[in-house]
Coordinates of C-alpha atoms in Angstrom, one line a residue:
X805 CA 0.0 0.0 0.0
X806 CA 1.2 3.3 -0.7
X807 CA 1.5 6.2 1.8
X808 CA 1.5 9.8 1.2
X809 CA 4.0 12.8 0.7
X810 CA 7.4 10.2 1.5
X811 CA 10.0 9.8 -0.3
X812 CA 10.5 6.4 -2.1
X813 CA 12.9 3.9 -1.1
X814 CA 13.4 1.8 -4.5
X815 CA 14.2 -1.9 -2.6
X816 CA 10.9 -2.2 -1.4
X817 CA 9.0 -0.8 -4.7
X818 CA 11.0 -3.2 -6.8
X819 CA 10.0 -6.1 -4.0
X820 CA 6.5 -5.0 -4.5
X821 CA 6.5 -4.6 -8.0
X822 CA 7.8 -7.8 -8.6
X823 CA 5.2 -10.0 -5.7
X824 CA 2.1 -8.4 -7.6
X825 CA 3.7 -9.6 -11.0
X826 CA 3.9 -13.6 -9.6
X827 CA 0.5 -12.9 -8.1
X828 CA -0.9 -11.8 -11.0
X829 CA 0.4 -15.7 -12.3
X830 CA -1.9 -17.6 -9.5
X831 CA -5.2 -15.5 -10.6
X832 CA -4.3 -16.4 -14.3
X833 CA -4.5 -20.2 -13.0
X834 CA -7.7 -18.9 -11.4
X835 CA -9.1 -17.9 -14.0
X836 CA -7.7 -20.0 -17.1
X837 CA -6.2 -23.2 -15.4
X838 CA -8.5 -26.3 -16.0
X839 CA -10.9 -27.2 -12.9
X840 CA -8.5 -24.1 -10.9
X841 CA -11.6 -23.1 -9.5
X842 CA -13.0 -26.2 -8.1
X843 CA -9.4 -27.9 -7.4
X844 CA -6.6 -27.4 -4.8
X845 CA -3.0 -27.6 -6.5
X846 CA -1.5 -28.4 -3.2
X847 CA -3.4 -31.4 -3.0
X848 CA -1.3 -34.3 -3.0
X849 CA -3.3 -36.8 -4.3
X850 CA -4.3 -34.6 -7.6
X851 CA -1.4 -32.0 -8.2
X852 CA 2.1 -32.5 -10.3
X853 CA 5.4 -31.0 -9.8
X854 CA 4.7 -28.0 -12.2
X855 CA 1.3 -26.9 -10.7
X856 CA 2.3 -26.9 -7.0
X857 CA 5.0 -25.1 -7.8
X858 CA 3.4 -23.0 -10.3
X859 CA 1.0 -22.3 -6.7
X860 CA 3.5 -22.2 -3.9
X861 CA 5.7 -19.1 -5.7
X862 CA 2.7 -17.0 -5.6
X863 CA 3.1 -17.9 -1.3
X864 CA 5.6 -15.1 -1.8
X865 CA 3.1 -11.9 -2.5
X866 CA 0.4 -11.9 0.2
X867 CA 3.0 -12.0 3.4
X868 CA 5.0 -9.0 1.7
X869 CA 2.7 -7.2 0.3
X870 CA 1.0 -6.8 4.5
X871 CA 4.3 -6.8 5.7
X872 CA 5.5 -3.9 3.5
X873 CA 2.3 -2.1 4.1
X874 CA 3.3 -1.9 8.2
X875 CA 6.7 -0.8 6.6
X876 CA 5.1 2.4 4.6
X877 CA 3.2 3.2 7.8
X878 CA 6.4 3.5 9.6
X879 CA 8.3 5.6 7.0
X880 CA 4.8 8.1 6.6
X881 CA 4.8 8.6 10.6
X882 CA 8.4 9.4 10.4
X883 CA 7.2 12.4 8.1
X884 CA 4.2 13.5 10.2
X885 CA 2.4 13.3 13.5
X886 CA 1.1 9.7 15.5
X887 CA -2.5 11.2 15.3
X888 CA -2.4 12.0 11.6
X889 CA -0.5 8.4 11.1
X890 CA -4.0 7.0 13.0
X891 CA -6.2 8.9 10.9
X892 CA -4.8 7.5 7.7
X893 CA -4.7 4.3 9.2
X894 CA -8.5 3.7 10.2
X895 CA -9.3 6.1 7.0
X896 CA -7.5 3.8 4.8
X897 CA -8.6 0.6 6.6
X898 CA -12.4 1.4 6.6
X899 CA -11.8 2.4 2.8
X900 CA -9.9 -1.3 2.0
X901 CA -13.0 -3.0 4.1
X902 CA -15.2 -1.3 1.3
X903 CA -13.4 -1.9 -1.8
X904 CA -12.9 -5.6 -0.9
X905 CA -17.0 -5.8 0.1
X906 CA -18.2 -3.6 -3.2
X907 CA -15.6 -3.9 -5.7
X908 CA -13.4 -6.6 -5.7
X909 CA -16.6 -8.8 -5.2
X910 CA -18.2 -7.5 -8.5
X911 CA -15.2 -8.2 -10.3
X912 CA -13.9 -11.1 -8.8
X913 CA -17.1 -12.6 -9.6
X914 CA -19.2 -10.5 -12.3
X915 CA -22.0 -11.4 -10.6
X916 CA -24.7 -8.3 -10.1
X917 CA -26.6 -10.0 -7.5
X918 CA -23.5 -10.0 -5.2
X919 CA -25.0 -13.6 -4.0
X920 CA -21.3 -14.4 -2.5
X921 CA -18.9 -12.0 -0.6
X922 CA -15.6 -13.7 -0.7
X923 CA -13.1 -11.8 1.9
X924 CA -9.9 -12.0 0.8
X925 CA -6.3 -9.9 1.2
X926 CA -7.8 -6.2 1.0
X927 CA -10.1 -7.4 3.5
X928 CA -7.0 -8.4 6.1
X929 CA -5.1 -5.5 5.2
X930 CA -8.2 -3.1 5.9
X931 CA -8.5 -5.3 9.1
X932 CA -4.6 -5.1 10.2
X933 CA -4.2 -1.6 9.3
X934 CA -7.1 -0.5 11.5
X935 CA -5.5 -2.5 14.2
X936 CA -2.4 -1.4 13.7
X937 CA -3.8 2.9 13.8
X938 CA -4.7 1.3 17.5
X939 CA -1.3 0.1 18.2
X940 CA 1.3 2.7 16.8
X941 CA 0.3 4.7 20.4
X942 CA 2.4 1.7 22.2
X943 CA 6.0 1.5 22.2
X944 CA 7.6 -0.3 20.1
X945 CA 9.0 -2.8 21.5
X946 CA 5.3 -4.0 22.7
X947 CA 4.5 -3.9 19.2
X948 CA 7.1 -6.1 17.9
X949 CA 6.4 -8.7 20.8
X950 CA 2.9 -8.5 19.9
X951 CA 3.5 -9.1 16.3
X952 CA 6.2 -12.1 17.3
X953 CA 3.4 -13.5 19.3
X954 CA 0.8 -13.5 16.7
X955 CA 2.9 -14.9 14.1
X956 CA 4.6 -17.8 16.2
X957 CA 2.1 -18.3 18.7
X958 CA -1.7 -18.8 16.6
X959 CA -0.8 -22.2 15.9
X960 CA -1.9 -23.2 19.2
X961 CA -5.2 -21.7 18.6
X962 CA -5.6 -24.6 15.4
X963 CA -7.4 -26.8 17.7
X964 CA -9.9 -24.5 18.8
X965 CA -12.6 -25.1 15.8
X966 CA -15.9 -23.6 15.6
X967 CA -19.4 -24.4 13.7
X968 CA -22.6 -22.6 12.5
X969 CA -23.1 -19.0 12.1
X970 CA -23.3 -17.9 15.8
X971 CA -21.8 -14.3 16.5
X972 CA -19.0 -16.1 18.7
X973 CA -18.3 -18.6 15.9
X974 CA -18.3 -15.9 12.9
X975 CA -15.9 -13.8 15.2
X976 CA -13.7 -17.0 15.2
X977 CA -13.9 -17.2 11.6
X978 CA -12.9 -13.7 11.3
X979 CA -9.6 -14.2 13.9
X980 CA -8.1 -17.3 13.0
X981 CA -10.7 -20.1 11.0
X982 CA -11.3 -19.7 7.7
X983 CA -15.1 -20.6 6.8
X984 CA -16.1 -20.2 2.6
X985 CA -19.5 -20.9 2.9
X986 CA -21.4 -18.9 5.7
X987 CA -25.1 -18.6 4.9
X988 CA -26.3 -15.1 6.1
X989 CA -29.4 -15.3 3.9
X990 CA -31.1 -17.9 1.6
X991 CA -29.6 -16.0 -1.6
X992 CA -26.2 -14.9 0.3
X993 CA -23.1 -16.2 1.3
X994 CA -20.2 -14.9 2.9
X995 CA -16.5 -16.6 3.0
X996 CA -13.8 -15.3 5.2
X997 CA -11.0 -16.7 3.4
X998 CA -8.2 -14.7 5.0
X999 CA -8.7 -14.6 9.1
X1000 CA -7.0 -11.7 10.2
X1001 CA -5.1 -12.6 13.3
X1002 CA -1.9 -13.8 11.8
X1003 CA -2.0 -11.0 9.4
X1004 CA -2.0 -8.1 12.2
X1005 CA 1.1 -9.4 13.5
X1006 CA 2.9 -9.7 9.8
X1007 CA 2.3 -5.7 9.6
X1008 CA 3.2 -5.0 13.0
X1009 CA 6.4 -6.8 12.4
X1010 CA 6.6 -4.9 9.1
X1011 CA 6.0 -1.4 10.7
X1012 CA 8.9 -2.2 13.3
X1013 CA 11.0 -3.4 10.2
X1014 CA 10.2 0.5 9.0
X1015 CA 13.0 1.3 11.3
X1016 CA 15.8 -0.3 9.4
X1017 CA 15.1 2.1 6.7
X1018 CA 15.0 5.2 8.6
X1019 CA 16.2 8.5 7.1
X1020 CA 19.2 7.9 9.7
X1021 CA 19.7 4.2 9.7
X1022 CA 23.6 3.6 7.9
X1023 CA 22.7 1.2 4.9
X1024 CA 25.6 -1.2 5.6
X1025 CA 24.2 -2.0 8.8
X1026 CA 20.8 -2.4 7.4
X1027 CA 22.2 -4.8 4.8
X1028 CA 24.0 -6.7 7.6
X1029 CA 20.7 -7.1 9.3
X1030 CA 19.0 -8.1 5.9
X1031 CA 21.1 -10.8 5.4
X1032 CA 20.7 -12.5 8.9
X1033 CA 16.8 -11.9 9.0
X1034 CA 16.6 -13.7 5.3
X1035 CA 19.5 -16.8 6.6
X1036 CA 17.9 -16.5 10.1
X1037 CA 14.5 -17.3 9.0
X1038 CA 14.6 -19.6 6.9
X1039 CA 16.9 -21.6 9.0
X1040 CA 14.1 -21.5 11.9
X1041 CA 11.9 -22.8 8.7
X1042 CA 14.0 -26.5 7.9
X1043 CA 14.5 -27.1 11.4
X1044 CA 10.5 -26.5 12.8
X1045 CA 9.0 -28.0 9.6
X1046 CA 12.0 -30.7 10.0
X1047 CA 10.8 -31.4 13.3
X1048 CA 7.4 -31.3 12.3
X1049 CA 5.8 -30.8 15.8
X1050 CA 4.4 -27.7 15.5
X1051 CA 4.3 -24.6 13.2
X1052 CA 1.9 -25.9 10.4
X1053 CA -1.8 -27.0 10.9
X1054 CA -0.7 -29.7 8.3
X1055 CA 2.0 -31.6 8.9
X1056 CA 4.2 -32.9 6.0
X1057 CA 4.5 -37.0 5.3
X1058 CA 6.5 -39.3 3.2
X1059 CA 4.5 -39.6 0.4
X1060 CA 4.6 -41.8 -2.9
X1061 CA 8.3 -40.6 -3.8
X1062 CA 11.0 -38.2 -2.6
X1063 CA 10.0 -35.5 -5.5
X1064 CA 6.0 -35.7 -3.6
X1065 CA 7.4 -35.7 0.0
X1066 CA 9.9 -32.4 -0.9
X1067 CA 6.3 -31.2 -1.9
X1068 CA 4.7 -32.1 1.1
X1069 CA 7.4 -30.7 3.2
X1070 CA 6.9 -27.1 1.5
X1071 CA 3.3 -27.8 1.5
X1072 CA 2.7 -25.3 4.4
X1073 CA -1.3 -23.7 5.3
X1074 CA -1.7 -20.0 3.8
X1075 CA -5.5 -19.6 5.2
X1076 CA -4.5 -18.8 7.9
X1077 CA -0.7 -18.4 7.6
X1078 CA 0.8 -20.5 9.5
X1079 CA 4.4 -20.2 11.2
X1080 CA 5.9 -22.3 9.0
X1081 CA 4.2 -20.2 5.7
X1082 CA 5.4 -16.8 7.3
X1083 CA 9.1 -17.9 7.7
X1084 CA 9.0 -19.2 4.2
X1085 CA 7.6 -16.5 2.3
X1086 CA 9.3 -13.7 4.6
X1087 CA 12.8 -15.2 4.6
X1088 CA 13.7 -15.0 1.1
X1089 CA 12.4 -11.6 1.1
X1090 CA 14.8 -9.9 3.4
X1091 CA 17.4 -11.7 0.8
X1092 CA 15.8 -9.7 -1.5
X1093 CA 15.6 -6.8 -0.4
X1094 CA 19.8 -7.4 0.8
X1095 CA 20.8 -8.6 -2.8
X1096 CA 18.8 -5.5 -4.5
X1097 CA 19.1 -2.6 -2.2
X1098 CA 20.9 -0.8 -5.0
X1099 CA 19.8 -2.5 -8.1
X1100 CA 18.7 0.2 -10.8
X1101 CA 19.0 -0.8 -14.6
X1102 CA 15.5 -1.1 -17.0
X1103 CA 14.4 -4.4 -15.5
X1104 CA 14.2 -2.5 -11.7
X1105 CA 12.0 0.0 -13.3
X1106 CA 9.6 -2.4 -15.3
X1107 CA 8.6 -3.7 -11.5
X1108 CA 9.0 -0.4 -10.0
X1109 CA 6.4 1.3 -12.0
X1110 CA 3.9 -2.0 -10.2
X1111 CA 5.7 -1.5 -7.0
X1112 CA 4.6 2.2 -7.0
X1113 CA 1.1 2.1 -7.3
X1114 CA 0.0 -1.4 -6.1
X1115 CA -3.4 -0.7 -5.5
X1116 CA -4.7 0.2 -8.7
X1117 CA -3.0 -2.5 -10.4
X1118 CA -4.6 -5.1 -7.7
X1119 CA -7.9 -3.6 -8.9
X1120 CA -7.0 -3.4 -12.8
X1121 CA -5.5 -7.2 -12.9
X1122 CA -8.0 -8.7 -11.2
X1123 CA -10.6 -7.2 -13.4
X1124 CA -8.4 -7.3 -17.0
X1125 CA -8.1 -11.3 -15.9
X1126 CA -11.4 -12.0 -15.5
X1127 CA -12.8 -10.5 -18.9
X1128 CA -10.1 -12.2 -20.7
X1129 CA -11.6 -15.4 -19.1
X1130 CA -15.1 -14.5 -20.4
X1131 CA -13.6 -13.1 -24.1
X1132 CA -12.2 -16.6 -24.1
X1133 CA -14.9 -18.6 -24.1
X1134 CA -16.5 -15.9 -26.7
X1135 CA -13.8 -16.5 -29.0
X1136 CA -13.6 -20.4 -28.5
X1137 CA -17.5 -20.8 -28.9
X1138 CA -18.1 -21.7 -25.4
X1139 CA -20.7 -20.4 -22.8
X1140 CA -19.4 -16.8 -21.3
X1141 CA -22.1 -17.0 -19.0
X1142 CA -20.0 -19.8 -17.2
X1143 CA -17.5 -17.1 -16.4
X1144 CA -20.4 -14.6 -14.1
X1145 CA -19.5 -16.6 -11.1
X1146 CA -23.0 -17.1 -9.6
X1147 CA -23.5 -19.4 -6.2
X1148 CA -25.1 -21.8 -8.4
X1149 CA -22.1 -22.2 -10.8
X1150 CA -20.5 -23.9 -8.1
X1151 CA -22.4 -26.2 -6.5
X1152 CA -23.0 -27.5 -10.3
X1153 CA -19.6 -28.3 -11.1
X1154 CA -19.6 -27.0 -14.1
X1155 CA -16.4 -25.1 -13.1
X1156 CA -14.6 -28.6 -12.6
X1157 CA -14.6 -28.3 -16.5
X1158 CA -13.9 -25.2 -17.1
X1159 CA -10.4 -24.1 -17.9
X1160 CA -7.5 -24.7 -20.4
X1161 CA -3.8 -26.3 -19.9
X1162 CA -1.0 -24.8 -17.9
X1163 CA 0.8 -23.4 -20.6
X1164 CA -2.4 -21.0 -21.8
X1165 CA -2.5 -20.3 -18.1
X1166 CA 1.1 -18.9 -18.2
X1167 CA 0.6 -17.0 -21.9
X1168 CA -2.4 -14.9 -20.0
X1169 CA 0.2 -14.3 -17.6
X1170 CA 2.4 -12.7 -20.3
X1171 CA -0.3 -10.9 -21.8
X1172 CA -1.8 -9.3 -18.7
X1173 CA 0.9 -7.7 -17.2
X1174 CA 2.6 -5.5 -20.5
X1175 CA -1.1 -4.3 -21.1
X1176 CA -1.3 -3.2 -17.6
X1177 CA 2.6 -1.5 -17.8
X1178 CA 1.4 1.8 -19.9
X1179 CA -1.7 2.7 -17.7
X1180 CA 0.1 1.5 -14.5
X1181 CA 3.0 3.9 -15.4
X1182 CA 0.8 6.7 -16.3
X1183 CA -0.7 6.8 -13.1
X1184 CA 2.5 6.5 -11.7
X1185 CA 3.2 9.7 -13.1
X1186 CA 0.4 11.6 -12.3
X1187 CA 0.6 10.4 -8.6
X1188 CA 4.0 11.6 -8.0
X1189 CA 3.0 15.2 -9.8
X1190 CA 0.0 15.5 -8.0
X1191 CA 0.9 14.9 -4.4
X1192 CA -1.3 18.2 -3.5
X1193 CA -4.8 15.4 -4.0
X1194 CA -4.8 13.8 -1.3
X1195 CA -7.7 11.2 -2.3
X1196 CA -4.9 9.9 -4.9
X1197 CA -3.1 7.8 -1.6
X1198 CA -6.4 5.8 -1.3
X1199 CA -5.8 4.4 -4.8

């Protein structure tokens, strides 16, 4: 998420630039990917080699993209005051909690009657950055104990499990159990597919990460400390899922061959994010941010221009993706009414049918992304010489 009237710091555009390209990837295989949205890819009984991993890459962008978000919180309230930093916060939040309700919906789904709400990442960053306008008023230290806590500690809250639709059970949902299929009315459903406990303590960690690149902060020092976040934590990775006690709601098992059991080892729970999934996905992206802090050359500023204004291309993918879908079957003399997403299309099965082979699934990929790079830079543009409209750092 972007933050008002600061300056940029390159590394973490170009990280962000270049986890909403590979995400852009897992909602082609969404969209395009035969039976994608019926099927798990990380199931080991149905997936291969190519489509786990073609899955697990796109791990990467969720945990950064929050994470960096606490990280541009830190770096605006260095520029202005705490109460102003909590305005923005619960301003911004309340307005993410919207978009994900009346926008992403309708395009996620094309589906006018708005039969299902599906409550995805905008929904737990609207949730985290809310909690996180709460928090900034404690010192820091409290915050980054809080966020260890959350992060390392919500595992042990896998064996509380909740049913029906009680208030105390959909406020479980919300915390820490996901739940797809809450029936609020006969013609309504809601799914909370991203509880947001987990995900307030990856931007609280991210917000006391802002530190490292402080105005102040001696860039050799912060490269030191890159390098032995990115080893550190994805040492603490191979030894807890080695151990395989605790740190994953799923354990990993020998399974028909060594190629299936490396899967199953990586194989780690994203809904919620589990231990294991944060020190994966976060680990290699302190090495990133150490082996690029001064990268600039014209494949830097391809991502950057993404990196910059990650928000409108969140929208703009998501919605390019899914018309493509439907022009698709238009152009190959299918149905395009399979592709409004209705309640009913699921519970057919249809959808187990839908879809086309891994390789079209990677040339949408291609497409999408260059046909978003001209609009995506143009609003780049206008954002940095317009910094006097202030309704431009909600988009």
């Amino acid at each position: 998420m972007n933050y008002p009237n600061k300056n940029r710091i390159e590394s973490l555009d170009l990280l962000r630039g270049v986890v909403m390209v590979i995400m852009t990837l897992d909602h082609c295989r969404d969209y395009f990917h035969l039976g994608a949205l019926e099927s798990d890819p990380t199931d080991m009984q149905t997936t291969t080699p190519v489509i786990f991993f073609t899955r697990f890459i796109t791990h990467f962008c969720a945990p950064a993209f929050v994470f960096l978000a606490g990280t541009s919180a830190f770096l605006f309230g260095t520029k202005t005051t705490k109460s102003n930093l909590f305005k923005f916060l619960i301003t911004r939040g309340l307005w993410l909690l919207f978009i994900e309700i009346f926008v992403m919906n309708l395009i996620w789904w094309f589906d006018l009657s708005f039969g299902y709400i599906n409550l995805q990442v905008i929904w737990a960053i609207g949730i985290s950055m809310i909690a996180l306008g709460l928090l900034i008023y404690l010192p820091q230290k409290v915050i980054l104990a809080l966020g260890f806590i959350l992060i390392a500690g919500h595992n042990l809250l896998d064996g509380f499990v909740m049913e029906g639709n009680s208030l105390s059970s959909v406020i479980w949902y919300v915390l820490h159990q996901p739940n797809y299929n809450i029936s609020i009315a006969p013609n309504l459903m809601i799914g909370i597919v991203y509880p947001v406990l987990p995900w307030i303590g990856v931007m609280a960690l991210g917000y006391c990460f802002g530190n490292l690149y402080s105005s102040n902060f001696d860039s050799c020092i912060r490269k030191k400390w890159l390098l032995r976040f990115g080893l550190g934590t994805i040492a603490i990775f191979f030894i807890l899922r080695g151990i395989n006690v605790y740190g994953d709601l799923t354990p990993w098992a020998f399974q028909k061959n060594g190629l299936y059991s490396v899967l199953s080892f990586f194989n780690v729970t994203k809904y919620p994010p589990s231990f294991d999934f944060i020190l994966i996905t976060t680990g290699p992206a302190f090495l990133f941010l150490y082996a690029f802090e001064t990268a600039k050359n014209k494949i830097t500023d391809f991502f950057i221009v993404f990196g910059r204004v990650p928000f409108f291309y969140y929208i703009l993918h998501i919605f390019l993706i899914h018309l493509l879908a439907l022009l698709g079957l238009i152009i190959t003399g299918g149905d395009w009414h399979t592709m409004i997403l209705t309640n009913d299309k699921f519970e057919s099965n249809i959808l187990l049918h839908y879809g086309y082979s891994l390789g079209v699934t990677y040339a949408a990929w291609i497409v999408v992304v260059p046909l978003l790079y001209p609009l995506c830079k143009k609003y780049m543009h206008y954002k940095a010489n317009h910094k006097d409209k202030w309704w431009l750092s909600y988009l």
